[in-house]
Coordinates of C-alpha atoms and ligand atoms in Angstrom, one line a residue:
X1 CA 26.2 49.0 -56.3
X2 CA 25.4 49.9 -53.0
X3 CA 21.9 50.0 -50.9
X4 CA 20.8 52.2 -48.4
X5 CA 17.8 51.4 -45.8
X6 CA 16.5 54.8 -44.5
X7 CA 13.2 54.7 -42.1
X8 CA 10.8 58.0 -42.3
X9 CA 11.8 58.0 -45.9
X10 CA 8.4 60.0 -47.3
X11 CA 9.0 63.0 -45.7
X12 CA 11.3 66.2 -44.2
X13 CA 14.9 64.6 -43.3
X14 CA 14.6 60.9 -44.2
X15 CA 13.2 62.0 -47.7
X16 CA 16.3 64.3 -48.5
X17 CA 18.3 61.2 -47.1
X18 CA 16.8 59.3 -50.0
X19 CA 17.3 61.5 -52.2
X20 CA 21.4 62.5 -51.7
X21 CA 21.9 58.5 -51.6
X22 CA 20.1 58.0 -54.8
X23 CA 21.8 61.2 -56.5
X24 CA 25.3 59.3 -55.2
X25 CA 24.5 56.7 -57.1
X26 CA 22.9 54.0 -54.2
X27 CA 19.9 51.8 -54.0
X28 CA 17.3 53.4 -51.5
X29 CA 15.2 50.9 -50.0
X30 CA 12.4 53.8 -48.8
X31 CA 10.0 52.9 -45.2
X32 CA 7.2 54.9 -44.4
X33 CA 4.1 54.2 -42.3
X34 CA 1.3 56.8 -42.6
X35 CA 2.8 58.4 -45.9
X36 CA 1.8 56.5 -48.2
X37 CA 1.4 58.5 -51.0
X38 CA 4.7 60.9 -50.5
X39 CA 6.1 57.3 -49.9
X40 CA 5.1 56.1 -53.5
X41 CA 5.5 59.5 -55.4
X42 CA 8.8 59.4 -54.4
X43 CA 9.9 56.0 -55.4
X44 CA 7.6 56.5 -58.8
X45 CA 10.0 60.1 -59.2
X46 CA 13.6 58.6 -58.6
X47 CA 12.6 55.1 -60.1
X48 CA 12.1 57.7 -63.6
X49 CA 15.3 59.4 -63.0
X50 CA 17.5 56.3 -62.5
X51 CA 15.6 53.4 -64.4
X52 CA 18.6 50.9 -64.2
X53 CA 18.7 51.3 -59.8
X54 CA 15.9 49.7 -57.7
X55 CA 13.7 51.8 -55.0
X56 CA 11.6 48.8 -53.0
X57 CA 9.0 50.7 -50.7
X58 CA 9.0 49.0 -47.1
X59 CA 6.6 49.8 -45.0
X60 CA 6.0 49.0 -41.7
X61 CA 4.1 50.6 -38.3
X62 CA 7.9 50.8 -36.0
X63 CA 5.2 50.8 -33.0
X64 CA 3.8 47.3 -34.1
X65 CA 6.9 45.4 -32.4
X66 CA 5.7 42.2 -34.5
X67 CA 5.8 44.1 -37.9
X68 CA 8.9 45.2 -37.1
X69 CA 10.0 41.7 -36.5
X70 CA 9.0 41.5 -39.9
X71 CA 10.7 44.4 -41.4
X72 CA 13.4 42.7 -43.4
X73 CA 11.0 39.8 -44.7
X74 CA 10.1 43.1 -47.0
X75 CA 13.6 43.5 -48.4
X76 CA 13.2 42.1 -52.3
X77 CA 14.7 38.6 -53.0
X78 CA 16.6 39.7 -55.8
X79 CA 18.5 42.0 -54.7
X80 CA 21.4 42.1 -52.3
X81 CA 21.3 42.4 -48.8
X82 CA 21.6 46.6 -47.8
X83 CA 24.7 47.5 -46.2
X84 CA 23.5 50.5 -44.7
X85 CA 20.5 51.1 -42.6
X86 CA 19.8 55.0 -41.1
X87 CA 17.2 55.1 -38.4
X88 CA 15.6 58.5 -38.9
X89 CA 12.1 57.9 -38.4
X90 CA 10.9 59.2 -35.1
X91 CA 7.7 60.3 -33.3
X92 CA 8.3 64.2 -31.0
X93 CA 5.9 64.4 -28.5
X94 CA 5.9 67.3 -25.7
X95 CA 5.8 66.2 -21.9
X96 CA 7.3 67.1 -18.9
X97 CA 8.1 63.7 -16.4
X98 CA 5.1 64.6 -14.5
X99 CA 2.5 64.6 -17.9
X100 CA 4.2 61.1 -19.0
X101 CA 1.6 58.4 -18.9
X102 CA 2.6 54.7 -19.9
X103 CA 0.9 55.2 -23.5
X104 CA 3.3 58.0 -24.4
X105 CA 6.3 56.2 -23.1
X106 CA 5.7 53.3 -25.1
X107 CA 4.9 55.4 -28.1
X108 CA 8.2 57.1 -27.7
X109 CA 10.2 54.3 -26.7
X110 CA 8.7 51.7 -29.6
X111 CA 9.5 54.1 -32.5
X112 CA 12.4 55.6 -31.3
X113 CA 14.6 53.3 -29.4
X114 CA 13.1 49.7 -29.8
X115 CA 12.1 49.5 -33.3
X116 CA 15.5 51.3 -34.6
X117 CA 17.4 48.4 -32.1
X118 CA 15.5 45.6 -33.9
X119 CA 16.3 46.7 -37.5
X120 CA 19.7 47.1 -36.3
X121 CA 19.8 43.4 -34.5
X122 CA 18.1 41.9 -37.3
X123 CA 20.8 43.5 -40.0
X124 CA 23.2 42.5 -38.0
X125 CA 21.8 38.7 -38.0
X126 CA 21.0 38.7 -41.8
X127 CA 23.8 41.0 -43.7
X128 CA 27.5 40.8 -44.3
X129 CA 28.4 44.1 -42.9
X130 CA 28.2 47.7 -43.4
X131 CA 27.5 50.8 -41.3
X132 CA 24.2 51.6 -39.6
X133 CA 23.7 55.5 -38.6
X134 CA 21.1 56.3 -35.8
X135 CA 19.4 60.1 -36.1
X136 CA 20.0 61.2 -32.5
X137 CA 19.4 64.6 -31.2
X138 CA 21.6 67.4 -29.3
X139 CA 19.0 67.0 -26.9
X140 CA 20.9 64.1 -25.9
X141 CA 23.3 66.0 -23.8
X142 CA 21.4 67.6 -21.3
X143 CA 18.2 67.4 -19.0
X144 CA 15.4 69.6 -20.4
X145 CA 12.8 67.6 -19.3
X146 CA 9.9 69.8 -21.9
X147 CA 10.0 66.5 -24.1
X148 CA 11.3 63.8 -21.9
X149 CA 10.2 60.5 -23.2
X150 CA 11.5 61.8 -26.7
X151 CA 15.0 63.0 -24.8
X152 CA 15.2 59.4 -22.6
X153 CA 14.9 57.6 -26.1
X154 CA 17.5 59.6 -28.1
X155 CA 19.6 59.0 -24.6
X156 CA 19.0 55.2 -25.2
X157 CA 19.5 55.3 -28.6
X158 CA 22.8 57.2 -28.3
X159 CA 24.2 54.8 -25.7
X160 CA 23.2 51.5 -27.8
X161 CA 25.2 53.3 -31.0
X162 CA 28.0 52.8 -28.9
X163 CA 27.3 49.2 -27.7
X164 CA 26.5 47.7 -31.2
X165 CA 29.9 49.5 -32.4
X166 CA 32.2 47.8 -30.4
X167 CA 30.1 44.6 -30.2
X168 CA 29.3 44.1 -34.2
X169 CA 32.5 45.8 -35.2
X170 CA 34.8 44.7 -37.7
X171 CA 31.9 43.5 -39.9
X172 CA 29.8 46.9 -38.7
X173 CA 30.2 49.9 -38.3
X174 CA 27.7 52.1 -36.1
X175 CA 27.6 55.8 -35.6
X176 CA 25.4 58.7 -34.6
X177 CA 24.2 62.1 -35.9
X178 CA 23.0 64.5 -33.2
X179 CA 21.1 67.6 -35.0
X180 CA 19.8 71.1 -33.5
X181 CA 17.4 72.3 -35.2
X182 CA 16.8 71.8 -38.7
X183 CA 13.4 72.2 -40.0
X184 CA 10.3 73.5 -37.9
X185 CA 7.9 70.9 -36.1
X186 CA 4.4 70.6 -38.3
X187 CA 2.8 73.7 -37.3
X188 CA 5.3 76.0 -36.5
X189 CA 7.5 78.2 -38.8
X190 CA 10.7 79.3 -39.8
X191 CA 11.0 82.3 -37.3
X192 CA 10.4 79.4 -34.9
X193 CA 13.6 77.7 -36.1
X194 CA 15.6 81.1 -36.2
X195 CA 14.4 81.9 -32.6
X196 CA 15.2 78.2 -31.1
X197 CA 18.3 78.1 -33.1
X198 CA 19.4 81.3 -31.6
X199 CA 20.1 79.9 -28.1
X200 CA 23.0 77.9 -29.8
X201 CA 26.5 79.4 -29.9
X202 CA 26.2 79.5 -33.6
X203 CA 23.4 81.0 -33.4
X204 CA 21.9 79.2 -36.3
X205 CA 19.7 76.8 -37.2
X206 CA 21.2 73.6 -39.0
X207 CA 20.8 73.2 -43.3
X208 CA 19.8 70.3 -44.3
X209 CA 22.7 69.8 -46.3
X210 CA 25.0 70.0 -43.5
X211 CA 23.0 67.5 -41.5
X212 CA 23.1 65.1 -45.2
X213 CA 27.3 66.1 -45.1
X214 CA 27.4 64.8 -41.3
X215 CA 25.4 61.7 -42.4
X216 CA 28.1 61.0 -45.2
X217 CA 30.9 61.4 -43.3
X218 CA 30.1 58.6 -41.0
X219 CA 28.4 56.2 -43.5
X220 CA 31.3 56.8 -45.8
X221 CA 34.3 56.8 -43.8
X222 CA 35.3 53.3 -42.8
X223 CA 37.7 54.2 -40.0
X224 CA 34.7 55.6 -37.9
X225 CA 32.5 54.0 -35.8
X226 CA 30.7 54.7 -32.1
X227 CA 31.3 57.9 -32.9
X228 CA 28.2 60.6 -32.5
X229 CA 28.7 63.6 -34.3
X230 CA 26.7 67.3 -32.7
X231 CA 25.8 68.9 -35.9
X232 CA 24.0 71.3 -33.6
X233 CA 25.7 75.1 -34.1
X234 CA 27.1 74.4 -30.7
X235 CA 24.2 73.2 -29.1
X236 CA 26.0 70.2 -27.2
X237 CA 28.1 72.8 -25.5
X238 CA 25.9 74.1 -23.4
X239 CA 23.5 71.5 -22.6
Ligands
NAP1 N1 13.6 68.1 -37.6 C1 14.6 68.6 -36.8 O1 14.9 69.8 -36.7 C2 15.3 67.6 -35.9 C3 16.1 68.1 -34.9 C4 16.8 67.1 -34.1 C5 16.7 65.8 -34.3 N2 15.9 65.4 -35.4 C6 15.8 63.9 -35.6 O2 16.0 63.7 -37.0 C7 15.2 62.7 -37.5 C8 14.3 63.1 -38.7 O3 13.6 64.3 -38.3 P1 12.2 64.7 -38.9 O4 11.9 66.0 -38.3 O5 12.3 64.6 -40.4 O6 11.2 63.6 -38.3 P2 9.7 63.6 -38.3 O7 9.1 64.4 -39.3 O8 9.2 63.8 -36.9 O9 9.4 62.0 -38.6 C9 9.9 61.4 -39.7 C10 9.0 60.2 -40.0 O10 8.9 59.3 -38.9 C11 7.9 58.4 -39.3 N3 7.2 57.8 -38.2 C12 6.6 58.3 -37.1 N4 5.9 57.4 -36.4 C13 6.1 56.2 -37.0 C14 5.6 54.9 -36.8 N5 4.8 54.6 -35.8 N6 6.0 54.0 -37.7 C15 6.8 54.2 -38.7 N7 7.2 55.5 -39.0 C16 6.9 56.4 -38.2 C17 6.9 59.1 -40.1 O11 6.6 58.3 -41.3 P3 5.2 58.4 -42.0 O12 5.0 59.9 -42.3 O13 5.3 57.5 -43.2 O14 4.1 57.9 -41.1 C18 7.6 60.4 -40.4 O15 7.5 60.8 -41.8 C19 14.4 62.2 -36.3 O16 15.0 61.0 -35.7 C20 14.4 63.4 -35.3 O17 14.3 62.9 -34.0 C21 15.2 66.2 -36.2

C-alpha cells in the first residue's frame, strides 16, 4: 500500500488532496497547524470509511524552522516510510515590494519555500524513493508585483522542483503544479473567482478536480519529473 504526505491537509485544496488519495486506495499521512479540529474530523471521517488504512495526523507550525526539523520524527514507527510528499500548505499575503517588511518576507519565505525544501531534504535523507509534488502558482511566470513575497516564493519553489529532480533522480521524482484560480481567498466569493479567472484565455476559473487530475498525472506517472504543469486556463501565456 502506498502513503501520501500532504501539508495544509484540513482545509480547501490539501483537504480534497486527502481525500482523492484515500478514495485511490493510499495512506494519507494529514499536516495541519491552526486546524485542528477540520484536521481531526477528517482523519476520524476517512479512518471510519477505510478502517483497515492508517491516517496519522502530523502537525507542525512550517514557520517554526525547528519543528519543521522535526517534522518526520512525527511519521508513525510502524508504518512504512511515505513515498510521496505534496507541499500544498501555503500562507497569501498582499504586498507590493515597497509594503514588504522583513516580518512578511520571512513569513512568506518560511512556509512557502523553506519549510516545503526541508520536508523535501529530509524525505530525501530518510526514504527509499518516490515523487514529491510542490503546489506552485501561475503566478510564477510573470512580474505582478500585488503579492510579491508570495510570487518570489512560488519563483523559488519552482526553480528548486527542478534542482531536486535532476539531483535526487532516479530514486525521486520531483514535479510541479502551477494553478489559476481555484477557489476564492477567505472572504471573497465566487464572482471573485469568475471575474479573476476571466483575464485567462480560457476564461475560466480552474475545478478542483482538474487541479487533483494534474496532481495525479505527475505523482503517478513515473517517466515525469522536473516537470511544472500550468493548470491555469491559459494563465501562463500571458504572464
Ligand atoms: N486556492 C487557489 O485558487 C490557488 C491558486 C493558485 C495557487 N494555489 C496554491 O495551492 C495551494 C493550496 O491552496 P489553498 O488555497 O488551499 O491554500 P490556503 O487555504 O491558503 O492554505 C492551506 C493551508 O496552509 C496551511 N498553513 C498556512 N500557514 C501555515 C503554517 N505557518 N504552518 C503550517 N501550515 C500552514 C494552513 O493550515 P492550517 O489551517 O492547519 O493552519 C492552511 O489550511 C497553495 O500552495 C497555494 O499557493 C492556490
Amino acid at each position: 500500500m502506498q502513503a501520501i504526505v500532504i501539508t495544509g491537509a484540513a482545509k480547501r485544496v490539501g483537504k480534497a488532496l486527502a481525500e482523492f488519495f484515500a478514495d485511490r486506495d493510499w495512506e494519507v499521512g494529514l499536516h495541519y497547524n491552526r486546524s485542528v479540529k477540520e484536521a481531526e474530523d477528517l482523519a476520524r471521517r476517512l479512518q471510519q470509511r477505510f478502517p483497515h488504512r492508517h491516517f496519522p495526523l502530523l502537525a507542525c507550525d512550517l514557520s517554526d524552522p525547528e519543528a519543521v526539523a522535526r517534522f518526520w520524527d512525527q511519521w508513525p514507527g510502524e508504518l512504512p516510510f511515505p513515498e510521496v510528499l505534496v507541499n500544498s500548505a501555503s500562507v497569501f499575503e498582499p504586498a507590493s515590494l515597497a509594503e514588504t517588511d522583513q516580518d512578511l518576507w520571512r513569513r512568506q519565505f518560511q512556509v512557502n519555500f523553506e519549510a516545503p525544501f526541508v520536508l523535501m531534504q529530509e524525505l530525501h535523507k530518510r526514504g527509499s524513493g518516490g515523487s514529491m509534488l510542490n503546489i506552485l502558482d501561475t503566478r510564477i511566470t510573470n512580474a505582478q508585483s500585488s503579492h510579491a513575497a508570495y510570487s518570489l516564493s512560488k519563483k523559488a519553489l519552482a526553480e528548486l522542483t527542478r534542482m531536486a529532480a535532476l539531483e535526487w533522480a532516479p530514486a525521486w521524482r520531483v514535479n510541479g503544479v502551477a494553478p489559476g484560480p481555484v477557489l476564492p481567498p477567505p472572504g471573497k466569493d465566487a464572482a471573485y473567482l469568475q471575474k479573476v479567472a476571466e483575464a485567462a484565455p480560457l476564461q475560466r476559473p480552474v475545478a478542483l478536480d482538474e487541479l487533483l487530475d494534474a496532481v495525479w498525472f505527475l505523482v503517478t506517472n513515473r517517466a515525469v519529473t522536473g516537470q511544472i504543469v500550468f493548470c491555469d486556463s491559459g494563465a501562463h501565456l500571458i504572464g
